[in-house]
Coordinates of N, CA and C in Angstrom, one line a residue:
X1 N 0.8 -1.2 0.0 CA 0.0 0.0 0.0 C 0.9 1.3 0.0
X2 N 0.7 2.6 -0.8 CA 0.8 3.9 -0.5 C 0.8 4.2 0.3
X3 N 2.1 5.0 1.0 CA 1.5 5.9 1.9 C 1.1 7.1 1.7
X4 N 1.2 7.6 0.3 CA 1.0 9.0 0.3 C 0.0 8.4 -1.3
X5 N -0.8 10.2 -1.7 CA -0.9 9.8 -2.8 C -0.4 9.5 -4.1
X6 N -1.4 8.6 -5.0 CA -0.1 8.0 -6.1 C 0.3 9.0 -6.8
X7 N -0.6 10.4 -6.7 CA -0.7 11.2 -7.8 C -0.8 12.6 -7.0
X8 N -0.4 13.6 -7.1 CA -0.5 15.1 -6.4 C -0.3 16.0 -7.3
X9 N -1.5 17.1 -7.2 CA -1.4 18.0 -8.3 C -1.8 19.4 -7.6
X10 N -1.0 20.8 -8.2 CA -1.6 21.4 -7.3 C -2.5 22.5 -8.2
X11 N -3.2 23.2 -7.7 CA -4.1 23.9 -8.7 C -4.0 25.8 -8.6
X12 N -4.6 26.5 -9.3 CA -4.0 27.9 -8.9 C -5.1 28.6 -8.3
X13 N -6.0 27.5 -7.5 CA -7.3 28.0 -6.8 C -7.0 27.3 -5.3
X14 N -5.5 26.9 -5.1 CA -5.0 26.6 -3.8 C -5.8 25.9 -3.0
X15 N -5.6 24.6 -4.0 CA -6.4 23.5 -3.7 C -5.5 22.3 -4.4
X16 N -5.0 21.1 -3.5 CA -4.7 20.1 -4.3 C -5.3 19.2 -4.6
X17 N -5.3 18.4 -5.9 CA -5.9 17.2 -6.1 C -5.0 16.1 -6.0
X18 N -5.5 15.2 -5.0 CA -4.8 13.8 -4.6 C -5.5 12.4 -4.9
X19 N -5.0 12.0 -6.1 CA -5.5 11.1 -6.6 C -4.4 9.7 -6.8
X20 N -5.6 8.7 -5.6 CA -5.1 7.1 -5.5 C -6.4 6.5 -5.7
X21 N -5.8 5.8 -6.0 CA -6.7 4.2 -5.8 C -8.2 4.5 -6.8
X22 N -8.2 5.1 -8.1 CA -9.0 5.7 -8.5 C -9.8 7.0 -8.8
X23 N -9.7 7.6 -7.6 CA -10.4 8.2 -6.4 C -9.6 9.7 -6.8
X24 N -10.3 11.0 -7.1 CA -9.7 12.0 -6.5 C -10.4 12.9 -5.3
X25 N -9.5 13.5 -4.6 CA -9.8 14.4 -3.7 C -9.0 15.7 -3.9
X26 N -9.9 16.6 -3.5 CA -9.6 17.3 -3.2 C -9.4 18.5 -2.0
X27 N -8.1 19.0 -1.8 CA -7.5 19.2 -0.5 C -7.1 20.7 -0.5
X28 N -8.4 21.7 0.5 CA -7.0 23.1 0.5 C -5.4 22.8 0.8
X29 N -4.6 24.0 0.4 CA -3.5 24.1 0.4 C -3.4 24.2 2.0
X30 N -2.5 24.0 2.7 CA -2.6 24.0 4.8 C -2.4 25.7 4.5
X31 N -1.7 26.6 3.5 CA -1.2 27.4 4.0 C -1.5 28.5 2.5
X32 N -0.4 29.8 2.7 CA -0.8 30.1 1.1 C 0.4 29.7 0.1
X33 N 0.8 29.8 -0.6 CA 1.9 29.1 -1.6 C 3.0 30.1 -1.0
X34 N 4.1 29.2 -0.7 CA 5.2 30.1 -0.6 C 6.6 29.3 -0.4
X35 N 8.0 30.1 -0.7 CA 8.7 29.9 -0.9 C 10.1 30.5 0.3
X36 N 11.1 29.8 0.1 CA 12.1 30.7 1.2 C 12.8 31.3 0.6
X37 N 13.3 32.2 1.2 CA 13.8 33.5 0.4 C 14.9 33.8 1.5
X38 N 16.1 35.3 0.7 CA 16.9 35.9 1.8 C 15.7 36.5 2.4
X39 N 16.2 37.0 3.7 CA 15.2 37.9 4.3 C 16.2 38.5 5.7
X40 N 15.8 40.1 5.8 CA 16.4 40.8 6.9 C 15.5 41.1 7.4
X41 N 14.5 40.7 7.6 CA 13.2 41.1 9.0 C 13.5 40.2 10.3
X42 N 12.8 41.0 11.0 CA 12.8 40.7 12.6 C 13.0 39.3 12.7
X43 N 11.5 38.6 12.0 CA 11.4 37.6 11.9 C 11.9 36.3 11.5
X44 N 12.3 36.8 10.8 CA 13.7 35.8 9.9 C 14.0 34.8 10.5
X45 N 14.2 34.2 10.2 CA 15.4 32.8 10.7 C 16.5 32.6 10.4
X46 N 17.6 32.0 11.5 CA 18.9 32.2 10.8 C 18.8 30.6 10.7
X47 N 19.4 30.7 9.3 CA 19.6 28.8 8.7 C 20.7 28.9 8.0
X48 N 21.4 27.2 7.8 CA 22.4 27.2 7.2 C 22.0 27.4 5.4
X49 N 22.3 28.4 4.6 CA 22.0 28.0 3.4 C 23.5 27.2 2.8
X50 N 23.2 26.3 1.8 CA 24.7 25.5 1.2 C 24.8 26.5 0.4
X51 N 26.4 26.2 0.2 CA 26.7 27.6 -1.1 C 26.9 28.7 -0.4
X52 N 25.9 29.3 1.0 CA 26.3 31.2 1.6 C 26.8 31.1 2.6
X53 N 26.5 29.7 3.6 CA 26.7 29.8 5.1 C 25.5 30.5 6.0
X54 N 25.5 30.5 6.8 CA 24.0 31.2 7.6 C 23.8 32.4 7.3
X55 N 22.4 32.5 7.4 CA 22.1 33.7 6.2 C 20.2 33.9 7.2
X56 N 19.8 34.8 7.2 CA 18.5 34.8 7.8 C 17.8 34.7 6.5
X57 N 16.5 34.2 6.8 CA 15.6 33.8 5.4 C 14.3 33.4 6.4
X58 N 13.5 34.2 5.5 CA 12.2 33.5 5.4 C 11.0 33.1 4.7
X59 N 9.9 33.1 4.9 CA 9.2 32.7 4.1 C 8.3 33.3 3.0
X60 N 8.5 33.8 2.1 CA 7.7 34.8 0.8 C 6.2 34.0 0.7
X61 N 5.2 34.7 1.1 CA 4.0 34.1 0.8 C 4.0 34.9 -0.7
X62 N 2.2 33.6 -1.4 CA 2.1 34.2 -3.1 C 0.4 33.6 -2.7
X63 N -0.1 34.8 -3.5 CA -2.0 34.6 -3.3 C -1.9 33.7 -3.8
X64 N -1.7 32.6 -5.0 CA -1.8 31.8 -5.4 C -0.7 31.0 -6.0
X65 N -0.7 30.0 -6.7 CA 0.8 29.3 -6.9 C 1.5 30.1 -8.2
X66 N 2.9 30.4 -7.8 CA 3.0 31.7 -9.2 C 3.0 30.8 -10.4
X67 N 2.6 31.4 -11.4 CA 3.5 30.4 -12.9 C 3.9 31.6 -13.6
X68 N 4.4 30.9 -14.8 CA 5.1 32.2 -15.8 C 4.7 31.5 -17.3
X69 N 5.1 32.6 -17.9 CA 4.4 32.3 -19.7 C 5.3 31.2 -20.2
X70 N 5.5 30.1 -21.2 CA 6.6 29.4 -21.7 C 6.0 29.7 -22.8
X71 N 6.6 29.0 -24.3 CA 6.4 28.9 -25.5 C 5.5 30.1 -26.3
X72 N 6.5 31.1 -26.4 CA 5.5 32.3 -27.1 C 4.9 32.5 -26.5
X73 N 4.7 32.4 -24.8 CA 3.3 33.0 -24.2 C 2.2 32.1 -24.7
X74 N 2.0 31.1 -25.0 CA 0.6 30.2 -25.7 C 0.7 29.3 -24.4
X75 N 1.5 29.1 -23.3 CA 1.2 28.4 -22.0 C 1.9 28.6 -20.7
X76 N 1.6 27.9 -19.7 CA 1.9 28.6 -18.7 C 2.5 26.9 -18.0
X77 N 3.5 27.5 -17.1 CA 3.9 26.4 -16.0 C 4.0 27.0 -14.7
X78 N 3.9 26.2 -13.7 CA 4.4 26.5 -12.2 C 6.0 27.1 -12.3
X79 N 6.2 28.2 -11.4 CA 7.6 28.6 -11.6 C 8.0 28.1 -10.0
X80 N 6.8 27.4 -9.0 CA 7.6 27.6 -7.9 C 7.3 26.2 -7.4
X81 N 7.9 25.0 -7.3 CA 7.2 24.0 -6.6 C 6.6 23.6 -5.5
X82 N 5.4 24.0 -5.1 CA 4.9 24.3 -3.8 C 4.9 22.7 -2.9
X83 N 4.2 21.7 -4.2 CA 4.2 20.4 -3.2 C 5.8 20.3 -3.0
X84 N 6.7 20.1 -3.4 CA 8.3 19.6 -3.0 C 8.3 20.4 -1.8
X85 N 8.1 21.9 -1.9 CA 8.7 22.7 -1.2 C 7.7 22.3 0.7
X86 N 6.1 21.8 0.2 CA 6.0 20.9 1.4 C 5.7 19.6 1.8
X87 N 6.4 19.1 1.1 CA 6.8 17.2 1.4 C 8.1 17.9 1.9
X88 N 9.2 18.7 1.9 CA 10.4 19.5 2.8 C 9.7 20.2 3.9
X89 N 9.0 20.4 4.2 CA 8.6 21.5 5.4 C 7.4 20.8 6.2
X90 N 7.0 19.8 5.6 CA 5.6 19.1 6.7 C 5.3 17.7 5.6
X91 N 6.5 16.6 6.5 CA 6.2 15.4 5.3 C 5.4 14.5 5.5
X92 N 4.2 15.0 6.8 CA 3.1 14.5 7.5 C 1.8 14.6 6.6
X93 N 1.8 16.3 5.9 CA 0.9 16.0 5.0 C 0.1 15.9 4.3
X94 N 0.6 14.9 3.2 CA 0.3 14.3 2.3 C 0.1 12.7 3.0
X95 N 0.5 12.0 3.8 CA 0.3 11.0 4.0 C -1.2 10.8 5.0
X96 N -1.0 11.8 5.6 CA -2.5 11.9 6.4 C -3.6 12.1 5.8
X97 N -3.7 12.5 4.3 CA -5.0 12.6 3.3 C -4.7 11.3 2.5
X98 N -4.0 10.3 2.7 CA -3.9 8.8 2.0 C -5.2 8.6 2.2
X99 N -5.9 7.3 1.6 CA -6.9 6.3 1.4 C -5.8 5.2 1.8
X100 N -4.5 5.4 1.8 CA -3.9 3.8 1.4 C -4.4 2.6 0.4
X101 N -4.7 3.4 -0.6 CA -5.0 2.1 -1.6 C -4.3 2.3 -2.5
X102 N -4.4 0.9 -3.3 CA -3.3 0.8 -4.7 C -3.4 1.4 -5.4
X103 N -3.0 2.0 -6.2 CA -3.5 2.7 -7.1 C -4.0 2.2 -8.3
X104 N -4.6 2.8 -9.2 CA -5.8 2.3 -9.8 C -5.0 2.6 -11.5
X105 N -4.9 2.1 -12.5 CA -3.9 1.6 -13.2 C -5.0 1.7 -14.7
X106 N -4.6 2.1 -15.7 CA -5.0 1.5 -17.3 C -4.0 1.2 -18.4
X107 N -3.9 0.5 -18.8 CA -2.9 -0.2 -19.4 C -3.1 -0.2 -21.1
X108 N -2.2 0.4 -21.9 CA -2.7 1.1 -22.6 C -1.3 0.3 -23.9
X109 N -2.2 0.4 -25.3 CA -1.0 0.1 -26.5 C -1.8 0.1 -27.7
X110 N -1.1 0.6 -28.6 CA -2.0 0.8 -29.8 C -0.6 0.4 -30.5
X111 N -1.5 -0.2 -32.2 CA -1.1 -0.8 -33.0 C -1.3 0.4 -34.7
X112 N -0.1 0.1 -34.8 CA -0.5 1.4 -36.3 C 0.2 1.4 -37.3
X113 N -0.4 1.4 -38.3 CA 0.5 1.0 -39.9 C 1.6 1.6 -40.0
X114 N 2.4 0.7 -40.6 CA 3.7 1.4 -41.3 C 4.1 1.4 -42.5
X115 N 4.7 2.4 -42.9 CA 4.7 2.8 -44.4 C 6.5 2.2 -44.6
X116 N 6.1 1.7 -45.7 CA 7.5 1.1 -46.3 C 8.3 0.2 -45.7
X117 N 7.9 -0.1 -44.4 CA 8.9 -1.3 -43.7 C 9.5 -0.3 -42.7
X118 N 9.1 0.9 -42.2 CA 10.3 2.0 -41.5 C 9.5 1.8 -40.6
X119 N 10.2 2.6 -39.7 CA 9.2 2.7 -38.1 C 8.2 3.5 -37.8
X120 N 6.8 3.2 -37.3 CA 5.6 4.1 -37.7 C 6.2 5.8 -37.7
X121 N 5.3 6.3 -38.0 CA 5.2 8.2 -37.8 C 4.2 8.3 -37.7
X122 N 3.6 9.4 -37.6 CA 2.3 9.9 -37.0 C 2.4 10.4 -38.1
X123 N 3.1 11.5 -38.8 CA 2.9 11.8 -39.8 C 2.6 11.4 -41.0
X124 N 3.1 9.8 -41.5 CA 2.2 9.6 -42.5 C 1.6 8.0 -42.4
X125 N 1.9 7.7 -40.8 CA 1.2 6.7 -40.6 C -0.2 7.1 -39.8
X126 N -0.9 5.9 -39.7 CA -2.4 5.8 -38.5 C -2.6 4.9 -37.7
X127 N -3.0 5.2 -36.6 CA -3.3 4.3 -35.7 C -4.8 3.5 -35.9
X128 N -4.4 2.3 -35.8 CA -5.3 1.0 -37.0 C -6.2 0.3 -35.7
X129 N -5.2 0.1 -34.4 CA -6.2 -0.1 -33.0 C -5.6 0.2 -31.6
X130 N -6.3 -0.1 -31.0 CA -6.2 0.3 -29.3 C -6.6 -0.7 -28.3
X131 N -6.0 -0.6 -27.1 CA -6.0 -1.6 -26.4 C -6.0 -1.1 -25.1
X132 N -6.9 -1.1 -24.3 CA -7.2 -0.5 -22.7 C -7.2 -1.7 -21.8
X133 N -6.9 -1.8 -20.6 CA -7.5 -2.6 -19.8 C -7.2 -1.8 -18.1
X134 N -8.7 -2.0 -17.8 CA -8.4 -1.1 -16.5 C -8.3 -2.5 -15.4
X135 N -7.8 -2.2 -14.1 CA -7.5 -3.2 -13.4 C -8.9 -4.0 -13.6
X136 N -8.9 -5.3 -13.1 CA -10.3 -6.1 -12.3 C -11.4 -6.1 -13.5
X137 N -10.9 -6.2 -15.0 CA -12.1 -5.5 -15.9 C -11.1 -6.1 -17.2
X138 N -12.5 -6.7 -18.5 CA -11.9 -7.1 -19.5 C -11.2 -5.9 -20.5
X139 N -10.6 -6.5 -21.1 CA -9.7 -5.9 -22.0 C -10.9 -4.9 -23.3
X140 N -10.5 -3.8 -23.6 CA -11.4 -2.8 -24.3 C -10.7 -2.6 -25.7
X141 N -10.7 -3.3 -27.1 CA -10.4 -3.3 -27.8 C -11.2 -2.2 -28.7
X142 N -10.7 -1.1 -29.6 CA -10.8 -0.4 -30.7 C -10.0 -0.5 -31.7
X143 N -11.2 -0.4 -32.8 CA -10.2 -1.3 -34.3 C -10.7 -0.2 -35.8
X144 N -10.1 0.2 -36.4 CA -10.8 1.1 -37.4 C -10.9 0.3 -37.9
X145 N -12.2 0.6 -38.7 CA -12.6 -0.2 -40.0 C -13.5 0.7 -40.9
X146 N -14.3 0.2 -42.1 CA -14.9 0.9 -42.9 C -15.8 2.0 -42.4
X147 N -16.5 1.6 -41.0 CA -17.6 2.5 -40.5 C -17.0 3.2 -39.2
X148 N -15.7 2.9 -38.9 CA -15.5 3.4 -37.5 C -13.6 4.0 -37.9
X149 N -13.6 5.4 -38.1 CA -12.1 6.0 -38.3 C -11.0 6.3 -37.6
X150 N -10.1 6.6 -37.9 CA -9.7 6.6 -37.0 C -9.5 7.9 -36.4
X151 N -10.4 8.8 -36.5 CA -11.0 10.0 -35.6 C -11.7 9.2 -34.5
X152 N -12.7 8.5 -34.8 CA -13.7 7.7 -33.9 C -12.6 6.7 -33.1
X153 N -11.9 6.3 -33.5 CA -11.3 5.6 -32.4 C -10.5 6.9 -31.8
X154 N -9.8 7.6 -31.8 CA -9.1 8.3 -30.9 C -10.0 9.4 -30.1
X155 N -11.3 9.8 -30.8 CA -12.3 10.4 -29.5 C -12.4 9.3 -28.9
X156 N -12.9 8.4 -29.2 CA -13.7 6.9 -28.0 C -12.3 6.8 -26.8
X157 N -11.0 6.7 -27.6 CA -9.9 6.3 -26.8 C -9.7 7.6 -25.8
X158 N -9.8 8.7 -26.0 CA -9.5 9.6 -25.2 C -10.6 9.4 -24.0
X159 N -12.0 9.3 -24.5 CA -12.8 9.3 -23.1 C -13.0 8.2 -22.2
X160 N -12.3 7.4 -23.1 CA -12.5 5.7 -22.1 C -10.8 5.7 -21.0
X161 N -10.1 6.7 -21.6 CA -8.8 7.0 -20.5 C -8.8 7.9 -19.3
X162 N -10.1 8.8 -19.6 CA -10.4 9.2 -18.7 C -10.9 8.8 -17.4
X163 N -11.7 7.8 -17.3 CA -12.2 6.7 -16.7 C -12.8 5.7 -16.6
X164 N -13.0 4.8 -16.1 CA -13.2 3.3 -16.4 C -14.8 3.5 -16.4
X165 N -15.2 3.2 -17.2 CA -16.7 3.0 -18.0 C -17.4 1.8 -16.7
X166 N -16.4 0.8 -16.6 CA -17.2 0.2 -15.4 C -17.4 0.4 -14.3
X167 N -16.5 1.6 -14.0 CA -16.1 1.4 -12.2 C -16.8 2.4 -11.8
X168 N -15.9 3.9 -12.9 CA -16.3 5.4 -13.0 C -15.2 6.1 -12.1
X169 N -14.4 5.3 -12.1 CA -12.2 5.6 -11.5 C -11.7 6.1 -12.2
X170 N -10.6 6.7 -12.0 CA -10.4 7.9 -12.7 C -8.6 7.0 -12.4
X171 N -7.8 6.5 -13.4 CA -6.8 6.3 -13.5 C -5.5 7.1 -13.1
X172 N -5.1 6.6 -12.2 CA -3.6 7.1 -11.4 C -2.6 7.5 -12.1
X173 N -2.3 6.1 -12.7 CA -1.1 6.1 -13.6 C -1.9 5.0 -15.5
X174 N -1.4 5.9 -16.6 CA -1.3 4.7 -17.4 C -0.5 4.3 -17.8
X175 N -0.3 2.8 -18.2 CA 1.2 1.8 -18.1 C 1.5 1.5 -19.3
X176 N 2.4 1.0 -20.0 CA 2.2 0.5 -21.3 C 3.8 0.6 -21.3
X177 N 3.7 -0.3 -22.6 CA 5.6 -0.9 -22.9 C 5.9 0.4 -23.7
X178 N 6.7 1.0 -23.5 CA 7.2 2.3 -24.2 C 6.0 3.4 -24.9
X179 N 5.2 3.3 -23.5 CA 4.2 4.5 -23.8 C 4.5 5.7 -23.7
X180 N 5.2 6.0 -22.9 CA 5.7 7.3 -22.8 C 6.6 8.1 -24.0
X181 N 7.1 7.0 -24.4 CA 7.9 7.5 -25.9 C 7.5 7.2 -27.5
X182 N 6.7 6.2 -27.5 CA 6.1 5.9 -28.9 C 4.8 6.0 -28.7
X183 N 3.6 5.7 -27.9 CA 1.9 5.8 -27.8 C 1.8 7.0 -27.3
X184 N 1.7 7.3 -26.3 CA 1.1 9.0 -26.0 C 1.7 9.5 -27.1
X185 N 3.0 10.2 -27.3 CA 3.4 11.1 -28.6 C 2.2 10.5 -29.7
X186 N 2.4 9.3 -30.1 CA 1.6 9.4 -31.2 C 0.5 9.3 -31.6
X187 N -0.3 9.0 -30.4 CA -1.6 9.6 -30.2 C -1.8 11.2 -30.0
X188 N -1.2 11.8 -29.5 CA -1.1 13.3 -29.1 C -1.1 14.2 -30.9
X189 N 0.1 13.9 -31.7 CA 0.6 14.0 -33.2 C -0.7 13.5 -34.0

């Protein structure tokens, strides 16, 4: 079993989502988003920083978790890691909002033509079928054929990863033999 969640996300409405075993919840932040910083106030703390030697610092609060623009400005990321920064400062909790359960799994691989004997591409290859299986539950096969394209299989495939049609679980992790480098990308492309 977990002790923490399988999954931690944090949101810019300072609220995390902690998702195991299926299941998400959701969790105010204990505090407001913040970071350590130098600092010459009263309050300060003197700590060892590596790299300066003791140095007083304290804590910079932020109304919300900061991000910043990436890519042309067309998206945004977190600039400040607030969960690391408290699994470091209170590693109590996240384990105290556990369920302790396994986490809840879909298992994922698609199959897709290849042009000339080379190794597929998205670009001038298609994905031909799909293969899901959520834990405790049969295998969920998608196959294009004359009446069903492969638009229709990758809508169907996108909402059935969402969650399990039988349970109505919302997947932790999805697994698959070099998913992360050949299936996601080429479903995504």
């Amino acid at each position: 079993m977990l002790e923490v969640p399988a999954v931690i996300a944090a949101t810019d409405t300072n609220h995390f989502h902690l998702m195991q075993g299926g299941e998400i919840k959701t969790v105010p932040f204990p505090s407001k988003p913040y970071e350590w910083s130098l600092d010459a106030s009263e309050e300060a703390e003197e700590m060892y920083v590596i790299g300066m030697g003791w140095q007083k610092v304290g804590k910079k609060y932020y109304g919300k978790t900061p991000t910043e623009r990436v890519g042309a400005g067309r998206g945004e990321r977190v600039k400040h890691d607030f969960i690391t920064q408290l699994l470091l400062d209170d590693p109590d909790f996240f384990p105290k909002h556990s369920n302790k359960a396994d986490p809840f799994v879909v298992f994922l691989d698609i199959e897709t033509t290849s042009s000339d004997g080379h190794k597929s591409s998205p670009d001038r290859d298609e994905i031909i079928s799909a293969q899901l299986k959520y834990s405790n539950s049969e295998p969920i096969i998608l196959e294009v054929t004359s009446q069903y394209s492969e638009k229709d299989l990758l809508k169907e495939l996108v909402w059935l990863v969402h969650k399990d049609p039988k349970t109505g679980l919302y997947p932790d992790y999805i697994v698959g033999f070099f998913v992360n480098r050949f299936d996601i990308p080429f479903i995504y492309k």
